[in-house]
Amino acid sequence: MDTVTEIKNRADIVELISQYTPLSRSGKTLKGLCPFHSEKHGSFFVYPDNQTWHCFGACATGGDIFSFIMKKEGLTFGEALERLAEKYGIQLPSRYQPTPEHDRLDDLFRLNAAAAQYFHDLLLTSPAADKARAYLDKRGVNAGSIADFQLGYALPEWQALKDHLNQAGYPDDMLLEAGLLGRADTGRLYDRFRDQVIIPIADVRGRITGFGARVLNDSQPKYLNSPETPLFSKSATLFGINLAASAIRQADTAIIVEGYLDVIISHQYGFKNTVASMGTAITEKQIGILKKLSRQLVLALDADVAGEEAMTRCVPFENLLESEIKVAVAPAGQDPDDVIRHDSVDWTNLIALAGPLVDFVFNHAAIGFDLRTAAGKSGLAEKLLPVVAGIKDPVRRGHYLAELAGRVGATTADLQYSLNRLKQPPAPHRLEPGAPATVAPPPALASPIEDYFLALLLKHPELKPQCKAVKPEYFESVENREIYAACLASDDLAVIRQRLDAAIRDGFDRLLGAPAPDNRLAERLSECALRLEEKHLKATAIKIKDVLNAEIDKGSSAEILKFQEQGLALDSRLAELFKRKEDRHRGPGR
């Protein structure tokens, strides 16, 4: 985990900003007088859920903990990094002497990014990908989801990817290490993925760690994943986490589904706080990742035997979360994406009505026993007593012990005796304060559109005149803001890299190593600029809405009017932006 991410995870933006201006609760946010300009009525808001701030007054800008301390103290990014690292007791590593292992991992990330772009371009442009496009269309996957998840297609040839990446400068040993190639018994190398829909798998920072693939015929298995590699570990991976983390924080709930398409369709229909467990088995590492974002989990695995058994195995994770896990069950024979595409309201209701996991386990277990017989009652008690024993909270344990007693016609005292004889299974490891984490906190989110825009700009500085309307605040990532500013100041890549703080150079190198198209450059950059502006305006509009709701509750008419005017101005800018997008898509003379 890089130092910037570690600081963001450890810092408390409310605590920091409160040292400069008093803050008071205002709905979901905190409000105060802006520390950057003089004002009588507070227009400065702090958002604890995503650790950001925004001034709706004269500043009309916002950012994260780094941008705040830089603006308030007049520091460079490097100086702010040192200040915050010292404040939160984080040792700054020497980034000027990267280890060979670090360099090798970076090379593998760049390789995966190049492979993903190759697959994606094939899906969009290759005639051979017609059946892949037809499959995605049949499954209801639209163009926006194809772009957001960078879906692709692998040609049926045995060495198409190998030849492409070799020509791009990536040797066979790297392709083998990344799991992109296989080796036959004869020693011949071949593309692992062939004639399949390709689904890139990213970590929480948006770096591609591996790939999933879906066959386009009736062969088995239907899905194939990358093998275990230095970057990819199935048990420590959650598909969609890079696109879902922000929504999970905002909703304070994570929905866990089973399949790639379940996640893609969920996001497409607005359920962006959804991730997949990479199969039916949910692991402690995956739960540890989600715990950093929210303690509220809803399991929505497929309504089959494997899915139900997987949910049963999740009961011990409630102790790790210190929270009750919920279960949403789709109708028999339907996967989550089936329900959502049929009627998303039905899925909304299923999630809203999700019941406690242990209730689900009790009801599911009871189906297998005839409770009219002594053997059935004894069997159910034998199966469920270990589940009850594993519940750490004494109140909940007592509740379910009584529930089981009622179902099998025994007294609580009788079952308590049996419970005491059980050796309680070890609960998933719980970290004590100050203990080293076994699961690294999720790093700051990367934005694919920000990265794509910057990669284009770095490789084609002649496009800079088109960037006049792109403001630094359009970039959510403070690292990307710094890279963007350096790009505007120079065309020389060596000079740009030298101007960046050492903590950002890894990100700069990653962008520079990412594949970039060589056609329709101006059009692509212009489209990215519009999407960046749209993303920024929509995020600001949501913040304005939250502020308005808080002010309406307080009945402050003057403040309400001010924020209503800002909301109308944002709506006007969004309408203008949508018109520009429509004009671009319509094209000349149409």
Coordinates of N, CA and C in Angstrom, one line a residue, residues 67-190:
S67 N -5.4 18.3 -0.4 CA -5.7 19.6 -1.0 C -6.1 20.6 0.0
F68 N -6.7 20.2 1.2 CA -7.0 21.1 2.2 C -5.7 21.7 2.8
I69 N -4.8 20.8 3.3 CA -3.6 21.3 3.9 C -2.7 22.1 3.0
M70 N -2.7 21.7 1.7 CA -1.9 22.4 0.7 C -2.5 23.8 0.6
K71 N -3.8 24.0 0.5 CA -4.4 25.3 0.3 C -4.3 26.1 1.5
K72 N -4.5 25.5 2.7 CA -4.5 26.3 3.9 C -3.1 26.7 4.3
E73 N -2.1 25.9 4.2 CA -0.8 26.2 4.6 C 0.2 26.6 3.5
G74 N -0.3 26.7 2.3 CA 0.5 27.1 1.1 C 1.6 26.1 0.9
L75 N 1.3 24.8 1.0 CA 2.4 23.8 0.8 C 2.3 23.2 -0.6
T76 N 3.4 22.6 -1.0 CA 3.4 21.8 -2.2 C 2.9 20.4 -1.8
F77 N 2.6 19.6 -2.8 CA 2.1 18.2 -2.4 C 3.1 17.5 -1.6
G78 N 4.4 17.5 -2.0 CA 5.4 16.8 -1.2 C 5.5 17.3 0.2
E79 N 5.4 18.6 0.4 CA 5.4 19.2 1.8 C 4.2 18.8 2.6
A80 N 3.1 18.7 1.9 CA 1.8 18.3 2.6 C 2.0 16.8 3.0
L81 N 2.6 16.0 2.1 CA 2.8 14.6 2.3 C 3.6 14.4 3.6
E82 N 4.7 15.2 3.7 CA 5.6 15.0 4.8 C 4.9 15.5 6.1
R83 N 4.1 16.6 6.0 CA 3.4 17.1 7.2 C 2.4 16.1 7.7
L84 N 1.6 15.5 6.8 CA 0.6 14.6 7.3 C 1.2 13.2 7.7
A85 N 2.3 12.8 7.0 CA 2.9 11.6 7.4 C 3.4 11.7 8.9
E86 N 4.0 12.8 9.2 CA 4.5 13.1 10.5 C 3.4 13.1 11.5
K87 N 2.3 13.8 11.2 CA 1.1 13.9 12.1 C 0.5 12.5 12.4
Y88 N 0.5 11.6 11.4 CA -0.2 10.4 11.7 C 0.8 9.2 11.9
G89 N 2.1 9.6 12.1 CA 3.1 8.6 12.5 C 3.4 7.5 11.4
I90 N 3.4 8.0 10.2 CA 3.7 7.1 9.0 C 5.1 7.4 8.5
Q91 N 5.9 6.3 8.4 CA 7.2 6.4 7.9 C 7.2 6.6 6.4
L92 N 7.9 7.7 5.9 CA 8.0 7.9 4.4 C 9.1 7.0 3.9
P93 N 8.8 6.0 3.0 CA 9.8 5.2 2.5 C 10.7 6.0 1.4
S94 N 11.8 5.5 1.2 CA 12.7 6.1 0.1 C 12.2 5.6 -1.2
R95 N 11.6 6.4 -2.0 CA 11.0 6.0 -3.3 C 12.1 6.2 -4.4
Y96 N 13.2 6.7 -4.0 CA 14.2 6.9 -5.0 C 15.1 5.6 -5.3
Q97 N 14.9 4.6 -4.4 CA 15.6 3.3 -4.6 C 14.6 2.2 -4.5
P98 N 13.7 2.1 -5.5 CA 12.7 1.0 -5.5 C 13.4 -0.4 -5.6
T99 N 12.7 -1.3 -5.0 CA 13.3 -2.7 -5.0 C 13.0 -3.3 -6.3
P100 N 13.8 -4.3 -6.7 CA 13.5 -5.1 -7.9 C 12.1 -5.7 -7.9
E101 N 11.7 -6.2 -6.7 CA 10.3 -6.8 -6.6 C 9.2 -5.7 -6.9
H102 N 9.4 -4.5 -6.4 CA 8.5 -3.4 -6.7 C 8.4 -3.1 -8.2
D103 N 9.6 -3.0 -8.8 CA 9.6 -2.7 -10.2 C 9.0 -3.8 -11.1
R104 N 9.2 -5.1 -10.6 CA 8.6 -6.2 -11.4 C 7.1 -6.2 -11.3
L105 N 6.5 -5.9 -10.1 CA 5.1 -5.8 -10.0 C 4.5 -4.7 -10.8
D106 N 5.2 -3.6 -10.9 CA 4.8 -2.4 -11.7 C 4.7 -2.9 -13.2
D107 N 5.8 -3.6 -13.6 CA 5.8 -4.1 -15.0 C 4.6 -5.0 -15.3
L108 N 4.3 -5.9 -14.3 CA 3.1 -6.8 -14.5 C 1.8 -6.0 -14.6
F109 N 1.7 -5.0 -13.8 CA 0.5 -4.1 -13.9 C 0.4 -3.5 -15.2
R110 N 1.5 -3.0 -15.7 CA 1.5 -2.3 -17.1 C 1.2 -3.4 -18.1
L111 N 1.7 -4.6 -18.0 CA 1.4 -5.6 -18.9 C -0.1 -5.9 -19.0
N112 N -0.7 -6.1 -17.8 CA -2.1 -6.4 -17.7 C -3.0 -5.3 -18.3
A113 N -2.5 -4.0 -18.1 CA -3.3 -2.9 -18.7 C -3.2 -2.9 -20.2
A114 N -2.0 -3.3 -20.7 CA -1.9 -3.4 -22.2 C -2.7 -4.5 -22.7
A115 N -2.8 -5.6 -22.0 CA -3.6 -6.7 -22.5 C -5.1 -6.4 -22.5
A116 N -5.5 -5.7 -21.4 CA -6.9 -5.3 -21.3 C -7.3 -4.4 -22.4
Q117 N -6.5 -3.4 -22.7 CA -6.8 -2.5 -23.8 C -6.8 -3.2 -25.1
Y118 N -6.0 -4.1 -25.3 CA -6.0 -4.9 -26.6 C -7.3 -5.7 -26.7
F119 N -7.7 -6.4 -25.6 CA -9.0 -7.1 -25.7 C -10.1 -6.2 -25.9
H120 N -10.1 -5.0 -25.2 CA -11.2 -4.1 -25.3 C -11.3 -3.5 -26.7
D121 N -10.2 -3.2 -27.3 CA -10.3 -2.7 -28.7 C -10.8 -3.7 -29.7
L122 N -10.4 -5.0 -29.5 CA -11.0 -6.1 -30.3 C -12.5 -6.2 -30.2
L123 N -13.0 -6.1 -29.0 CA -14.5 -6.2 -28.8 C -15.2 -5.0 -29.5
L124 N -14.6 -3.8 -29.5 CA -15.2 -2.7 -30.1 C -15.1 -2.7 -31.6
T125 N -14.0 -3.2 -32.2 CA -13.7 -3.0 -33.6 C -13.6 -4.2 -34.5
S126 N -13.3 -5.4 -33.9 CA -12.9 -6.6 -34.7 C -14.2 -7.3 -35.2
P127 N -14.3 -7.6 -36.5 CA -15.4 -8.4 -37.0 C -15.5 -9.7 -36.4
A128 N -14.4 -10.3 -35.9 CA -14.4 -11.6 -35.2 C -15.1 -11.5 -33.9
A129 N -15.4 -10.3 -33.4 CA -16.0 -10.2 -32.1 C -17.5 -10.0 -32.2
D130 N -18.1 -10.3 -33.4 CA -19.5 -10.1 -33.6 C -20.3 -10.9 -32.6
K131 N -19.9 -12.2 -32.4 CA -20.7 -13.1 -31.5 C -20.5 -12.6 -30.0
A132 N -19.3 -12.1 -29.7 CA -19.2 -11.6 -28.3 C -20.1 -10.4 -28.1
R133 N -20.1 -9.5 -29.1 CA -21.0 -8.3 -28.9 C -22.5 -8.8 -28.9
A134 N -22.8 -9.8 -29.7 CA -24.2 -10.3 -29.6 C -24.5 -10.9 -28.3
Y135 N -23.6 -11.6 -27.7 CA -23.8 -12.2 -26.4 C -24.0 -11.2 -25.3
L136 N -23.2 -10.1 -25.3 CA -23.4 -9.1 -24.3 C -24.7 -8.3 -24.5
D137 N -25.1 -8.1 -25.8 CA -26.4 -7.5 -26.1 C -27.5 -8.4 -25.6
K138 N -27.4 -9.7 -25.8 CA -28.4 -10.6 -25.3 C -28.5 -10.6 -23.8
R139 N -27.4 -10.4 -23.1 CA -27.4 -10.4 -21.6 C -27.8 -9.0 -21.1
G140 N -28.0 -8.0 -22.0 CA -28.5 -6.7 -21.6 C -27.4 -5.8 -21.2
V141 N -26.1 -6.1 -21.5 CA -25.0 -5.2 -21.2 C -24.9 -4.1 -22.2
N142 N -25.0 -2.8 -21.8 CA -25.0 -1.7 -22.7 C -23.6 -1.2 -22.9
A143 N -23.5 -0.2 -23.8 CA -22.2 0.4 -24.2 C -21.5 1.0 -23.0
G144 N -22.3 1.7 -22.1 CA -21.7 2.3 -21.0 C -21.0 1.3 -20.1
S145 N -21.6 0.2 -19.8 CA -21.0 -0.9 -19.0 C -19.8 -1.5 -19.7
I146 N -19.9 -1.7 -21.0 CA -18.7 -2.2 -21.7 C -17.5 -1.3 -21.5
A147 N -17.8 0.0 -21.5 CA -16.7 1.0 -21.3 C -16.2 1.0 -19.8
D148 N -17.2 1.1 -18.9 CA -16.9 1.2 -17.5 C -16.0 0.0 -17.0
F149 N -16.4 -1.2 -17.5 CA -15.7 -2.4 -17.0 C -14.6 -2.9 -18.0
Q150 N -14.4 -2.1 -19.0 CA -13.4 -2.3 -20.1 C -13.5 -3.8 -20.6
L151 N -14.7 -4.2 -20.9 CA -14.9 -5.6 -21.4 C -14.2 -5.7 -22.7
G152 N -13.8 -7.0 -23.0 CA -13.1 -7.2 -24.2 C -13.4 -8.5 -24.9
Y153 N -12.6 -8.9 -25.9 CA -12.8 -10.1 -26.6 C -11.4 -10.7 -26.9
A154 N -11.2 -12.0 -26.8 CA -10.0 -12.7 -27.1 C -10.2 -13.4 -28.5
L155 N -9.3 -13.2 -29.4 CA -9.4 -13.9 -30.7 C -9.2 -15.4 -30.5
P156 N -9.7 -16.2 -31.5 CA -9.6 -17.7 -31.3 C -8.2 -18.2 -31.6
E157 N -7.3 -17.4 -32.2 CA -6.0 -17.8 -32.6 C -5.2 -18.2 -31.3
W158 N -4.2 -19.1 -31.5 CA -3.5 -19.6 -30.3 C -2.4 -18.6 -29.8
Q159 N -2.0 -17.7 -30.6 CA -0.9 -16.8 -30.2 C -1.2 -15.3 -30.6
A160 N -2.4 -14.9 -30.7 CA -2.7 -13.6 -31.1 C -2.3 -12.6 -30.1
L161 N -2.6 -12.8 -28.8 CA -2.2 -11.9 -27.7 C -0.7 -12.0 -27.5
K162 N -0.1 -13.1 -27.6 CA 1.3 -13.3 -27.4 C 2.0 -12.4 -28.4
D163 N 1.6 -12.5 -29.7 CA 2.3 -11.8 -30.8 C 2.2 -10.3 -30.5
H164 N 1.0 -9.9 -30.2 CA 0.7 -8.4 -30.0 C 1.5 -7.9 -28.8
L165 N 1.6 -8.6 -27.7 CA 2.3 -8.1 -26.6 C 3.8 -8.2 -26.8
N166 N 4.3 -9.2 -27.5 CA 5.7 -9.3 -27.8 C 6.1 -8.1 -28.6
Q167 N 5.3 -7.7 -29.6 CA 5.6 -6.6 -30.4 C 5.7 -5.3 -29.6
A168 N 4.9 -5.3 -28.5 CA 4.8 -4.1 -27.7 C 6.0 -4.1 -26.7
G169 N 6.8 -5.1 -26.7 CA 8.0 -5.1 -25.9 C 7.9 -6.0 -24.6
Y170 N 6.8 -6.7 -24.5 CA 6.7 -7.6 -23.3 C 7.2 -9.0 -23.6
P171 N 8.1 -9.5 -22.9 CA 8.7 -10.9 -23.2 C 7.8 -12.0 -22.7
D172 N 8.1 -13.2 -23.2 CA 7.2 -14.3 -22.9 C 7.2 -14.6 -21.4
D173 N 8.4 -14.4 -20.7 CA 8.4 -14.8 -19.3 C 7.5 -13.9 -18.5
M174 N 7.3 -12.7 -18.9 CA 6.4 -11.8 -18.2 C 4.9 -12.3 -18.4
L175 N 4.6 -12.6 -19.7 CA 3.3 -13.1 -20.0 C 2.9 -14.4 -19.3
L176 N 3.9 -15.3 -19.1 CA 3.7 -16.5 -18.3 C 3.5 -16.1 -16.8
E177 N 4.3 -15.2 -16.3 CA 4.1 -14.8 -14.9 C 2.8 -14.2 -14.6
A178 N 2.3 -13.4 -15.6 CA 1.0 -12.7 -15.4 C -0.2 -13.7 -15.7
G179 N 0.1 -14.9 -16.1 CA -1.0 -15.8 -16.3 C -1.7 -15.6 -17.7
L180 N -1.1 -14.9 -18.6 CA -1.8 -14.6 -19.9 C -1.4 -15.7 -20.9
L181 N -0.4 -16.5 -20.6 CA 0.0 -17.6 -21.5 C 0.0 -18.9 -20.7
G182 N -0.2 -20.0 -21.4 CA -0.1 -21.3 -20.9 C 1.0 -22.0 -21.6
R183 N 1.5 -23.1 -21.1 CA 2.6 -23.9 -21.7 C 2.1 -25.3 -21.9
A184 N 2.1 -25.8 -23.2 CA 1.7 -27.1 -23.4 C 2.7 -28.1 -23.0
D185 N 2.4 -29.4 -23.0 CA 3.4 -30.5 -22.6 C 4.5 -30.5 -23.6
T186 N 4.3 -30.0 -24.8 CA 5.4 -30.0 -25.8 C 6.3 -28.8 -25.6
G187 N 5.9 -27.9 -24.6 CA 6.7 -26.7 -24.4 C 6.2 -25.5 -25.2
R188 N 5.3 -25.7 -26.1 CA 4.8 -24.6 -26.9 C 3.9 -23.7 -26.0
L189 N 4.1 -22.4 -26.2 CA 3.3 -21.4 -25.5 C 2.1 -21.0 -26.2
Y190 N 1.0 -20.8 -25.5 CA -0.3 -20.5 -26.2 C -1.1 -19.5 -25.3

